[in-house]
Coordinates of C-alpha atoms (C1' of nucleotides) in Angstrom, one line a residue:
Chain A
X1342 CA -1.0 28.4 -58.3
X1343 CA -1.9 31.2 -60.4
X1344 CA -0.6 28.6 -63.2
X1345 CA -1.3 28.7 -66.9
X1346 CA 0.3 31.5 -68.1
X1347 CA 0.2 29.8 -71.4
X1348 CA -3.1 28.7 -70.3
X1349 CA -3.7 26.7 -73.2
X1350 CA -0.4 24.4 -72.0
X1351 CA -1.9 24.4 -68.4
X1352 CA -4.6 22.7 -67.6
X1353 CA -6.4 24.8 -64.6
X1354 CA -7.3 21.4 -63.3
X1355 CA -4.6 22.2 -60.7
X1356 CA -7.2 22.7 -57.6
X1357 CA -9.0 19.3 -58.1
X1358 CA -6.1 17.1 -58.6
X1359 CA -5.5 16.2 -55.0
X1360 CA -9.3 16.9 -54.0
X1361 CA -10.5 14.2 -56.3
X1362 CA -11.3 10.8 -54.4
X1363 CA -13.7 9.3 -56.4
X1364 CA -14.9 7.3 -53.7
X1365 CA -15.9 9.4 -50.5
X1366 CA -18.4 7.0 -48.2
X1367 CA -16.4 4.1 -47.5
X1368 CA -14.2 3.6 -44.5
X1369 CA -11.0 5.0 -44.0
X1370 CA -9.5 2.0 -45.0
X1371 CA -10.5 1.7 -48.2
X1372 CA -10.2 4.8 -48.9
X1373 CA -7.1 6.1 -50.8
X1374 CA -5.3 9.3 -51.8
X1375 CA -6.1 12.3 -49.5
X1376 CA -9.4 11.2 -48.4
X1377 CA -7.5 8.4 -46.2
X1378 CA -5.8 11.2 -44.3
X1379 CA -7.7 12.7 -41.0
X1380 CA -8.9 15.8 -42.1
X1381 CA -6.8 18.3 -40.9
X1382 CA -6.9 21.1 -38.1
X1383 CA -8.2 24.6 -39.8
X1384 CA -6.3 27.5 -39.2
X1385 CA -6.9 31.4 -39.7
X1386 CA -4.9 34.1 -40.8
X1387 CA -5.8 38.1 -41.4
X1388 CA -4.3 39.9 -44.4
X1389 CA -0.2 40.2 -44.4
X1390 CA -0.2 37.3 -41.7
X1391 CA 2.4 34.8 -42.6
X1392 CA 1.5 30.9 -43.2
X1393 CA 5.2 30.2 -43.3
X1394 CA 8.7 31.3 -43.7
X1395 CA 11.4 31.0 -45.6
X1396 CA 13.5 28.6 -43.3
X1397 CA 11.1 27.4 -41.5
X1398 CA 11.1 24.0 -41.1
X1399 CA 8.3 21.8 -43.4
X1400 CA 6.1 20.8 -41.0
X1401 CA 2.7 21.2 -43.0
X1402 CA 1.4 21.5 -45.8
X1403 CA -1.7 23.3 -46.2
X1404 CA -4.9 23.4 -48.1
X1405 CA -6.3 27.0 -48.8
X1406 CA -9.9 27.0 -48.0
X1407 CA -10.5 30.8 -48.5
X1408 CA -9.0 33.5 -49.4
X1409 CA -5.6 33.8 -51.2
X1410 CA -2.2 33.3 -50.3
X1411 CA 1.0 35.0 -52.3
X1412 CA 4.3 33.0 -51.8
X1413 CA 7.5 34.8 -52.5
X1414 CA 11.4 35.1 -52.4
X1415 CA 12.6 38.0 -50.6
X1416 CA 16.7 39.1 -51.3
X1417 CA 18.7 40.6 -48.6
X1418 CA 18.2 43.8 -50.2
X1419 CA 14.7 44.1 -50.3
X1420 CA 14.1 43.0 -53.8
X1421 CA 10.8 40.5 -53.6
X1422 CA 9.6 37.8 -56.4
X1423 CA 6.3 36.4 -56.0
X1424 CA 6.5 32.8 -57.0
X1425 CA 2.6 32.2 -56.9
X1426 CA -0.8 33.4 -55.8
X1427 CA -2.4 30.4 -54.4
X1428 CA -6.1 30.0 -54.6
X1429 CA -8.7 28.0 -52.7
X1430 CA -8.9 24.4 -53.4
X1431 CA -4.4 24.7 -53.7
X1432 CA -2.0 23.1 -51.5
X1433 CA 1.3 25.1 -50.7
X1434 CA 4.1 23.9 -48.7
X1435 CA 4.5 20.7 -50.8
X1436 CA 8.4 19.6 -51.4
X1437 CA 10.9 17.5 -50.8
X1438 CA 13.2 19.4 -48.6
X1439 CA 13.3 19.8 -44.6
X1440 CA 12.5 23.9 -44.6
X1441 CA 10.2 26.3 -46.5
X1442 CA 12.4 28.0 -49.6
X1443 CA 9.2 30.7 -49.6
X1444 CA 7.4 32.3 -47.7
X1445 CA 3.7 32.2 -47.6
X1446 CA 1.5 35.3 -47.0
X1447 CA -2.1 36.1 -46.8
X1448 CA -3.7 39.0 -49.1
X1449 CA -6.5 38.7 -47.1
X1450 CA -8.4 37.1 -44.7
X1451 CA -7.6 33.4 -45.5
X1452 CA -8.6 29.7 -44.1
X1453 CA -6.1 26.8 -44.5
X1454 CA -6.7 23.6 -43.8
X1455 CA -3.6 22.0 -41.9
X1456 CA -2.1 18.5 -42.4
X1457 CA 1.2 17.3 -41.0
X1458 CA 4.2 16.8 -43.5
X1459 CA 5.7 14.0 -42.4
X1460 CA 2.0 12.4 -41.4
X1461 CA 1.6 13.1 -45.4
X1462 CA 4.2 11.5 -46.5
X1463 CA 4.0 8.2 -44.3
X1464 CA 0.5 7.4 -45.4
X1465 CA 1.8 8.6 -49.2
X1466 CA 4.7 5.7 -48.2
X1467 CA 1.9 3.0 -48.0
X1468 CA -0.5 4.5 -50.4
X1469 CA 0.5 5.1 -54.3
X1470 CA -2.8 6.6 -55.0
X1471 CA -1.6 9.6 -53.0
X1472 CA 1.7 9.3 -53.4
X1473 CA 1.1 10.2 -57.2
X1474 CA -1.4 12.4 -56.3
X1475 CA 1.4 15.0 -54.9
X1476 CA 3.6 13.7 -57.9
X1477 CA 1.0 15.4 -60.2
X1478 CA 0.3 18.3 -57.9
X1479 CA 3.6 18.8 -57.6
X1480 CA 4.2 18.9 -61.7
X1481 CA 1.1 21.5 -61.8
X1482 CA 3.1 23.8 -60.0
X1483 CA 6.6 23.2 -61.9
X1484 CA 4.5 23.6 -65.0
X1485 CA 2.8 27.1 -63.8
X1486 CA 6.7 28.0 -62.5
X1487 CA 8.2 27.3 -66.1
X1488 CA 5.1 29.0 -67.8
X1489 CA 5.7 32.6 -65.7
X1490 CA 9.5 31.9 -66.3
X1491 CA 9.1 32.2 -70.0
X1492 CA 6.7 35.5 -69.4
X1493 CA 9.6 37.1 -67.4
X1494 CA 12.5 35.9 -69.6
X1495 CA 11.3 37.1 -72.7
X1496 CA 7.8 39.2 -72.8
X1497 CA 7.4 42.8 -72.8
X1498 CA 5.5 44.7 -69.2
X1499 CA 2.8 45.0 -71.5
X1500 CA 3.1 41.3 -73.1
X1501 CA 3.6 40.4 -69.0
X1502 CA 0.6 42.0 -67.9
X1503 CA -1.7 41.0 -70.5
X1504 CA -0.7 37.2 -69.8
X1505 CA -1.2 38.0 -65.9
X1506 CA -5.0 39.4 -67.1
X1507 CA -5.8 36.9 -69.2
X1508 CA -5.0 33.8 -67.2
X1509 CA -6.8 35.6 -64.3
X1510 CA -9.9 35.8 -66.0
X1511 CA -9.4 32.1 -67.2
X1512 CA -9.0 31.4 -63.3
X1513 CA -11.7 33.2 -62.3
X1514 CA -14.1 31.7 -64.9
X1515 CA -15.6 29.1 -62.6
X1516 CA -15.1 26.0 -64.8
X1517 CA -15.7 26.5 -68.4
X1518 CA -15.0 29.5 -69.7
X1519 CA -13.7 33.1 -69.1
X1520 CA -14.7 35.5 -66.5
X1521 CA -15.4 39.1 -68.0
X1522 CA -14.9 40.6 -64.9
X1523 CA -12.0 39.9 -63.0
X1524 CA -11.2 40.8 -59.3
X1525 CA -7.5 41.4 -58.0
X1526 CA -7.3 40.0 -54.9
X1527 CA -3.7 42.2 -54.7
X1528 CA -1.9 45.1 -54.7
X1529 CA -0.1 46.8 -57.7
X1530 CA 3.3 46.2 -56.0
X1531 CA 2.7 42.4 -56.0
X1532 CA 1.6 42.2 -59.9
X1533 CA 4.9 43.8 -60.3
X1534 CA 6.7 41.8 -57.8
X1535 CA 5.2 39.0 -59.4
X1536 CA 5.9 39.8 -63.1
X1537 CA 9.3 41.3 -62.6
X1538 CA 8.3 45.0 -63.1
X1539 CA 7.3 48.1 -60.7
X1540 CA 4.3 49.6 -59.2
X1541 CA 4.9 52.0 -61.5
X1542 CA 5.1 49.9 -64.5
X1543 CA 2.1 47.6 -63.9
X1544 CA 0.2 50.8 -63.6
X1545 CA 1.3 52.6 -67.0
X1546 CA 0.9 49.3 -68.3
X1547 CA -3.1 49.1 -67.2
X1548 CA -3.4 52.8 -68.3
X1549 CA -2.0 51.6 -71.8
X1550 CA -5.0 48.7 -71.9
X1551 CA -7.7 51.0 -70.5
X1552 CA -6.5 53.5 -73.4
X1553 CA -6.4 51.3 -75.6
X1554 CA -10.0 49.9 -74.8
X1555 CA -8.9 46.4 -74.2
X1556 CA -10.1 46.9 -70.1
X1557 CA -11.7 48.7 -68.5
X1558 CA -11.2 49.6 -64.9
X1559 CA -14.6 49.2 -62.9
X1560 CA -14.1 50.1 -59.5
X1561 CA -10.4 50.1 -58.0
X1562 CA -9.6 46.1 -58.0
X1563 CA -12.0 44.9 -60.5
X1564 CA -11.1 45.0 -64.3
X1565 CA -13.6 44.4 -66.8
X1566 CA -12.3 42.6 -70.0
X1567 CA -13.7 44.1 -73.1
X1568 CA -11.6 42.6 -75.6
X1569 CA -10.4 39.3 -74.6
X1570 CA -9.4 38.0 -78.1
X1571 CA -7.1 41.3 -78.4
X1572 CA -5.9 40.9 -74.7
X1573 CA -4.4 37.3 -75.8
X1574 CA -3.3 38.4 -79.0
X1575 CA -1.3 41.0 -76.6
X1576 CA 0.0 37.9 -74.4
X1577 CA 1.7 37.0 -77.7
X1578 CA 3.7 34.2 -79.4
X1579 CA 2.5 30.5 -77.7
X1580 CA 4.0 27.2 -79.2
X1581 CA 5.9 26.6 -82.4
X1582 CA 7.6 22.7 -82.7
Chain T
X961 CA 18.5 20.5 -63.6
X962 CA 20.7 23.7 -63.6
X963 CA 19.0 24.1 -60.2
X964 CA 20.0 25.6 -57.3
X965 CA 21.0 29.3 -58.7
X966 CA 20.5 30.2 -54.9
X967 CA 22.2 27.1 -53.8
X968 CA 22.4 27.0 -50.4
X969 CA 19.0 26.8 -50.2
X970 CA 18.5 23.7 -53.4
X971 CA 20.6 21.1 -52.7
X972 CA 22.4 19.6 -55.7
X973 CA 21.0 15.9 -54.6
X974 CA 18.4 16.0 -57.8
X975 CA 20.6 13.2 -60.0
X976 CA 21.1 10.7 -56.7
X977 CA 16.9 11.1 -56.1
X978 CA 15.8 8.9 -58.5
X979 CA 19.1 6.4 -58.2
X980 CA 19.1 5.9 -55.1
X981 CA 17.8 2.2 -54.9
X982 CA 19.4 1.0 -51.2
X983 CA 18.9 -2.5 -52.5
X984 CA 20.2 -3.4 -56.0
X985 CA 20.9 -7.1 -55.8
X986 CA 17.2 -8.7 -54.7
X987 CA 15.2 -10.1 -57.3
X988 CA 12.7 -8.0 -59.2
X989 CA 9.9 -8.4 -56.7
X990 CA 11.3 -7.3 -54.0
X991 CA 12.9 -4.7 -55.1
X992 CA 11.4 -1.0 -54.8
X993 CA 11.1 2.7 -57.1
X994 CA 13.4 2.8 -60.2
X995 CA 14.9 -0.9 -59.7
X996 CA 12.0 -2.6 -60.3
X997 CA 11.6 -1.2 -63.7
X998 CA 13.0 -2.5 -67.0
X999 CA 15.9 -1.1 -67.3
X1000 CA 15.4 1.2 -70.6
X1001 CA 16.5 1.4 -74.1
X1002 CA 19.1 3.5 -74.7
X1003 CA 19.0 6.1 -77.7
X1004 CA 22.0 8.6 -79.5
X1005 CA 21.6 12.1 -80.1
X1006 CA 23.8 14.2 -81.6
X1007 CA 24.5 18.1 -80.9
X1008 CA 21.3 19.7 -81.4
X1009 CA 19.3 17.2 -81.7
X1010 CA 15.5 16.9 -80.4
X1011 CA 15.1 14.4 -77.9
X1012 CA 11.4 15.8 -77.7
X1013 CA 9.4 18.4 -78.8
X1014 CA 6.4 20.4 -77.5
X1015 CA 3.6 19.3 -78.2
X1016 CA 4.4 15.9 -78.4
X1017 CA 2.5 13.4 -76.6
X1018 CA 4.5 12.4 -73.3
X1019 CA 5.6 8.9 -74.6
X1020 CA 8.8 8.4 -72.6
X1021 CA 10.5 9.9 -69.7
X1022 CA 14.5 10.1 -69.8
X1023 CA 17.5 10.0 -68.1
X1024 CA 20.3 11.3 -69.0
X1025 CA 23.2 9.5 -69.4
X1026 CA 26.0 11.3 -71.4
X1027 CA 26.0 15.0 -72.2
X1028 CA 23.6 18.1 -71.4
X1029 CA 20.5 18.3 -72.8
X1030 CA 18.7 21.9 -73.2
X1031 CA 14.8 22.2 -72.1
X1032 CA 13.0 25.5 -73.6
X1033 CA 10.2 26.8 -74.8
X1034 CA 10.1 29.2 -77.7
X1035 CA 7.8 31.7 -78.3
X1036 CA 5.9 32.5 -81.9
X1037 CA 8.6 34.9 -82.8
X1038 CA 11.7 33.1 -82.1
X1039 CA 12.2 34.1 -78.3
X1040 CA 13.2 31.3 -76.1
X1041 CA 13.7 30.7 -72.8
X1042 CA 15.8 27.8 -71.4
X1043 CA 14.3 26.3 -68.7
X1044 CA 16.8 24.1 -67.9
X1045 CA 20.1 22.3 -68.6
X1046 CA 19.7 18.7 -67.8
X1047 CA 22.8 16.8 -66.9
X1048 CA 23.8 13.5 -66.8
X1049 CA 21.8 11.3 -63.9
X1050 CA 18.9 13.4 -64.5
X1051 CA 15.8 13.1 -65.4
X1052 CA 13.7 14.5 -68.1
X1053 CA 9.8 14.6 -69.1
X1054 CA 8.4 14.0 -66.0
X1055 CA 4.4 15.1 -65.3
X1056 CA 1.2 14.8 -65.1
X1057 CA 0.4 16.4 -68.5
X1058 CA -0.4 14.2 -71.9
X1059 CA 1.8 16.2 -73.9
X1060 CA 5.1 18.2 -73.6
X1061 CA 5.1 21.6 -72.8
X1062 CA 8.7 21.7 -73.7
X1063 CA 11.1 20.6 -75.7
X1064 CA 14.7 19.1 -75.5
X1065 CA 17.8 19.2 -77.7
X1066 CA 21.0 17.4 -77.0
X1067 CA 23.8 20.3 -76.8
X1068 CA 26.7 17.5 -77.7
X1069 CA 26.6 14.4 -78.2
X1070 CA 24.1 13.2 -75.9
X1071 CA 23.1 9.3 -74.6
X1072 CA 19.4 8.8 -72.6
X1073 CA 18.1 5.8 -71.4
X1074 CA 14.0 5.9 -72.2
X1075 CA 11.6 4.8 -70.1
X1076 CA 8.0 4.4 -71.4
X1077 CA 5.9 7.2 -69.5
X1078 CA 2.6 4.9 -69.1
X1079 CA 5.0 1.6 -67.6
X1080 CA 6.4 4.2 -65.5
X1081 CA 2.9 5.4 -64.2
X1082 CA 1.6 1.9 -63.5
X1083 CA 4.4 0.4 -61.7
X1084 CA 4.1 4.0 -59.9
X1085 CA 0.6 3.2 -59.0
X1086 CA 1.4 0.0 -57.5
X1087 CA 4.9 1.1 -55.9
X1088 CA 4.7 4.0 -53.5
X1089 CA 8.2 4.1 -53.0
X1090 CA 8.4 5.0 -57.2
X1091 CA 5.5 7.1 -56.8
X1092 CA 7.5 9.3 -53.9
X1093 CA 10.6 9.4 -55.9
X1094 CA 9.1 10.9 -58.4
X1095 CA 7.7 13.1 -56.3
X1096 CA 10.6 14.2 -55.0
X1097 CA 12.5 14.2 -58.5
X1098 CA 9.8 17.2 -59.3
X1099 CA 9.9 18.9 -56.1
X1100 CA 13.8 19.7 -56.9
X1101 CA 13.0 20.5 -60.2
X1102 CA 10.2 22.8 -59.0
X1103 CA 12.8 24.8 -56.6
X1104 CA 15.0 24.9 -59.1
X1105 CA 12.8 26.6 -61.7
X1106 CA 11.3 28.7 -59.0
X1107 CA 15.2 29.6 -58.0
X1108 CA 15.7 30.6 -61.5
X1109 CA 12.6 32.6 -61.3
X1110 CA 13.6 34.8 -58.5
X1111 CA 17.1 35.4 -60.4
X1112 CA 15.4 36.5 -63.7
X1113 CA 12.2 38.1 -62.3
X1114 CA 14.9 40.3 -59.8
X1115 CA 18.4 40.1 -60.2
X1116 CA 20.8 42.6 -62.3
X1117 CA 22.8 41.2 -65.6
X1118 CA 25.9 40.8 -63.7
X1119 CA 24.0 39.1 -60.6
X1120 CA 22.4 36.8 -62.9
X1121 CA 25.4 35.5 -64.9
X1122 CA 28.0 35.3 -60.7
X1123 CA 24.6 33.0 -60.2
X1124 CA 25.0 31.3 -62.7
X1125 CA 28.8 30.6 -62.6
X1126 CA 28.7 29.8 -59.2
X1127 CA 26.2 27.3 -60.0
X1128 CA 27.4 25.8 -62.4
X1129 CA 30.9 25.5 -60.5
X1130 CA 29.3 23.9 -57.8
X1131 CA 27.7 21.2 -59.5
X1132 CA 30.5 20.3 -61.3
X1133 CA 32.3 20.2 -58.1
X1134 CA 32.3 16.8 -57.8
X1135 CA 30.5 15.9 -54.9
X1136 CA 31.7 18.6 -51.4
X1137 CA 33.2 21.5 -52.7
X1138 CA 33.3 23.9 -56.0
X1139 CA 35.5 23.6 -58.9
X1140 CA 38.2 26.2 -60.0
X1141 CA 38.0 25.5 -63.7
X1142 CA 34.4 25.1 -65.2
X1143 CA 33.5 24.1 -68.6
X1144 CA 30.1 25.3 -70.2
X1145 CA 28.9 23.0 -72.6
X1146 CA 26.6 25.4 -73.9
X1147 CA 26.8 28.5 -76.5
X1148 CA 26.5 31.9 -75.3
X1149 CA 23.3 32.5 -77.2
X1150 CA 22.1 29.3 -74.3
X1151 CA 23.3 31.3 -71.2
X1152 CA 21.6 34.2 -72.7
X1153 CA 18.5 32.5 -73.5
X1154 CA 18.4 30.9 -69.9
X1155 CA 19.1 33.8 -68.1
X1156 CA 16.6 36.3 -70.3
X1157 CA 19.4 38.6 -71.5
X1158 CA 21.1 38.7 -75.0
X1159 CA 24.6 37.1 -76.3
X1160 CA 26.1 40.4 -76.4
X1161 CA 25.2 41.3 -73.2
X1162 CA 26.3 37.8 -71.8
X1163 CA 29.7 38.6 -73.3
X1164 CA 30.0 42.1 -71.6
X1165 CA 29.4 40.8 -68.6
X1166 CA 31.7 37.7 -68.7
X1167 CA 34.0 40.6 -70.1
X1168 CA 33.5 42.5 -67.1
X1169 CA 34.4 39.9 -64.4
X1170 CA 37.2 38.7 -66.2
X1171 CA 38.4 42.7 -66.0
X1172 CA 37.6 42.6 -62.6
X1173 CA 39.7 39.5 -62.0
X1174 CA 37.3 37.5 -60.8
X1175 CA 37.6 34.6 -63.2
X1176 CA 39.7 33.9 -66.3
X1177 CA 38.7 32.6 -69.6
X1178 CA 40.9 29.8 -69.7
X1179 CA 40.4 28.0 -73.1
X1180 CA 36.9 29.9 -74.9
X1181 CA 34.2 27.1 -72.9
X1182 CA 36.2 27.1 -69.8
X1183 CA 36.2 29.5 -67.0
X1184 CA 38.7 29.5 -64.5
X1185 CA 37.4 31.1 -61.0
X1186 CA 39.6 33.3 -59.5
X1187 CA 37.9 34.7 -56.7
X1188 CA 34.9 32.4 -55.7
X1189 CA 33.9 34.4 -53.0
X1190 CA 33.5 37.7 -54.8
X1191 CA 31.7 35.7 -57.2
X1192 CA 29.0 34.9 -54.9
X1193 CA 28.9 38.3 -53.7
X1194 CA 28.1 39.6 -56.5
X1195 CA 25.6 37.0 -57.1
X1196 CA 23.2 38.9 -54.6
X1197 CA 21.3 38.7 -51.5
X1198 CA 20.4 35.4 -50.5
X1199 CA 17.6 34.7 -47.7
X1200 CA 15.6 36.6 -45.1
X1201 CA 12.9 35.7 -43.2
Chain N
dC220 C1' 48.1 27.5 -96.7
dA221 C1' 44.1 30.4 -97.6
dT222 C1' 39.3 30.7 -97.0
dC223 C1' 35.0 30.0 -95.0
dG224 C1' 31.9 30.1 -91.4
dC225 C1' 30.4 29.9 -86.8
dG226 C1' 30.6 31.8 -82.4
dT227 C1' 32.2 35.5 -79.7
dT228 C1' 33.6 40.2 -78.7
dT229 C1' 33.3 45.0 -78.9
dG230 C1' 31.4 49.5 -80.0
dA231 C1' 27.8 53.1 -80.9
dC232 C1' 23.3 54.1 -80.4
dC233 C1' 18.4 53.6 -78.8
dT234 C1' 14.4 51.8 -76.1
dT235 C1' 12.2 50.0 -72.4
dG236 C1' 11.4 50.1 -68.1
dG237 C1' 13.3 51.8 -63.6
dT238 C1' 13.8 55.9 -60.4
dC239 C1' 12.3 59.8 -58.1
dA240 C1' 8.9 62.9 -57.0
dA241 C1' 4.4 65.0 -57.0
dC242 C1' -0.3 64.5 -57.0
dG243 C1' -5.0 61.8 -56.6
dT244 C1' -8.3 59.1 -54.4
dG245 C1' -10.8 56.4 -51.1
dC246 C1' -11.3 55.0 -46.4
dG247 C1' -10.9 54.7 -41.5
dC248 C1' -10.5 57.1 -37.4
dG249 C1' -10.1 60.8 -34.2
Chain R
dC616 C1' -16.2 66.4 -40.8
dG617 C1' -11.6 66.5 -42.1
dC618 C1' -7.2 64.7 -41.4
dG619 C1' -4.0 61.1 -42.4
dC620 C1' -2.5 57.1 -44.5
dA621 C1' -2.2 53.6 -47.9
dC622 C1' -2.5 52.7 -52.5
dG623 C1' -2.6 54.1 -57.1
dT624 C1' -1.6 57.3 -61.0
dT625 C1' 1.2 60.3 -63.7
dG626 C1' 5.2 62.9 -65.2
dA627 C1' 10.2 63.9 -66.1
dC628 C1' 14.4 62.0 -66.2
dC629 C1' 17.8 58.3 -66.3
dA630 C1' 20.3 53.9 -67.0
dA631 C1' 20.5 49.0 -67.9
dG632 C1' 20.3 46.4 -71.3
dG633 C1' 18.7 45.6 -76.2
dT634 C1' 19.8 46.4 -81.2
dC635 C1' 22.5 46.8 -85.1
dA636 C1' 26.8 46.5 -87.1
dA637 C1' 31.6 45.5 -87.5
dA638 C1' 35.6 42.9 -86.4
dC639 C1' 37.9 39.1 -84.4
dG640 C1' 39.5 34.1 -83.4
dC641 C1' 39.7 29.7 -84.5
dG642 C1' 38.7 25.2 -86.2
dA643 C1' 37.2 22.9 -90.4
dT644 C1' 37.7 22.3 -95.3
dG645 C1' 39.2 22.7 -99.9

DNA sequence: CATCGCGTTTGACCTTGGTCAACGTGCGCG
DNA sequence: CGCGCACGTTGACCAAGGTCAAACGCGATG
């Protein structure tokens, strides 16, 4: 979930939520949460390969393992809107209703780790400790939906963009802090489609940093972040009561 | 939830999730999800009122009982984007955070019933059949806010405000079909805040379907539909694979 | 009844970002 | 090697929607 725009808000805890089992070595039984489920079937897929489809029904939910997965909204006309970029360690596919809203794509090549939806929710049925586990998996990704809902509502391409950098670098930063290098795992024309703007805007919009000596671009899809402070100051306006 | 802009595809179910309880007469023990809780205080709010605000620690969760409440987040420099309308059977403040990344104001006079956040958790823990409800209650909430995502990330002024009439006639369709006549309990300066667009430009376009005939300001908050399946045309490409 | 004030509508103008088109650039493949 | 293709950048122009300002409608209040 390429969550916490507004990082502050969201915690980027999001991949180890449903990962955590405190206890890994006892037997099945006792085990609860995810760890009581078989581990899942792997499965494969090669850039623009799709996980899932927008109607399909819901029969699994999957585990990224590698690589990373967009999921989007397509209108009749053509018109896309990437909901999320899912990273290793994320679940997509999780929801209450019989078929996929979204669709699921790979950027790249990408490992998933397959478990059976209604398998999931029986054992969640007898097992609370999972069963809240998806309830706070779940309100990660309603969280990381609101936050990019308030980026494309009411911030500027550039405001937009800056966010989308920032919080990248927060993602990539393995743990503690910020990454100063950050790779994009996709194209321009999913940025845009993913912050409500065009190819052509994203770009401008990255000239406009790289002007204004915020980034700098260091070889295609790798940005270097050379003022991060000014890059959130550029995100603009969090909280207020 | 003012969910299911896009409705096929959401269904309006979210308020009967959580109070759905098949059994309501056993005793406490044997009951399952919400039944087995207290049954919560009930608190007043009049029109703009804060139910909650962000930042506050997630005390309570809440359902409405009696009016709309408006969930937003407002930027540093007064931008603010509605996230959501609740209305009455719904549920508020759900999540796994400590705090709220949100906050709620009654838009009329407003009644809730409260339910303490950490008694909710617990008898969560213990009750799978809670714990999935809940589950389920943010899964809706998550399609919802990922529905209003793809409307304000891709979709034209006068898409975006068909959407959100349709919408808002369906759910107050009582049950199968759409209403004719639908109120909106909320100011112009709301519908433009939840759709990312101004009040004026809110008005134009409300201006512009009445022109068009396809619905008729029948008394200032109320909107009569004249011609509901225009109005979903214009509403914009649904689906695709 | 007249006035006030809030919310809405309407109009004129301007800005941001979209559109269309050309040009670069890097890479794989014949 | 060089051609072609996919992706990215840049520029010129355009339009949807934002901004600013004025006027309207209507219920509340003195």
């Amino acid at each position: 979930m390429l969550s916490s725009l507004n990082s502050e808000l969201v915690p980027v805890a999001a991949q180890s939520i449903l990962l955590s089992s405190p206890v890994q070595s006892r037997s099945p039984e006792s085990r609860t949460g995810l760890a009581r489920l078989e581990r899942g079937s792997v499965r494969r897929f090669m850039s623009k390969e799709h996980v899932f489809c927008e109607g399909d029904p819901r029969t699994h939910v999957f585990q990224i393992e590698e690589g990373v997965v967009t999921i989007y909204r397509m209108l009749t006309d053509g018109r896309r809107q990437i909901i999320d970029f899912a990273y290793p360690g994320e679940f997509i596919g999780l929801g209450a209703s019989a078929e996929h809203y979204f669709s699921a794509e790979a950027t790249s090549a990408t490992r998933v780790r397959c478990y059976g939806a209604s398998a999931l929710e029986e054992t969640a049925a007898r097992d609370p400790g999972l069963a809240l586990q998806l309830y706070k998996a779940v309100s990660l990704e309603l969280a990381a939906a609101r936050a990019l809902l308030v980026a494309i509502g009411q911030r500027s391409a550039l405001e937009r963009v800056a966010t989308f950098l920032t919080m990248l670098s927060r993602r990539s930063g393995s743990g503690n802090g910020s990454e100063r290098v950050v790779h994009l795992p996709m194209r321009r024309a999913d940025i845009g489609d993913f912050l409500g703007l065009t190819i052509e805007t994203v770009s401008r919009t990255i000239t406009k940093l790289r002007v204004m000596r915020v980034i700098k671009i260091a070889h295609g899809a790798d940005i270097e972040i050379l003022d991060a402070e000014r890059l959130e100051e550029l995100s603009e306006g969090e909280a207020c009561g």
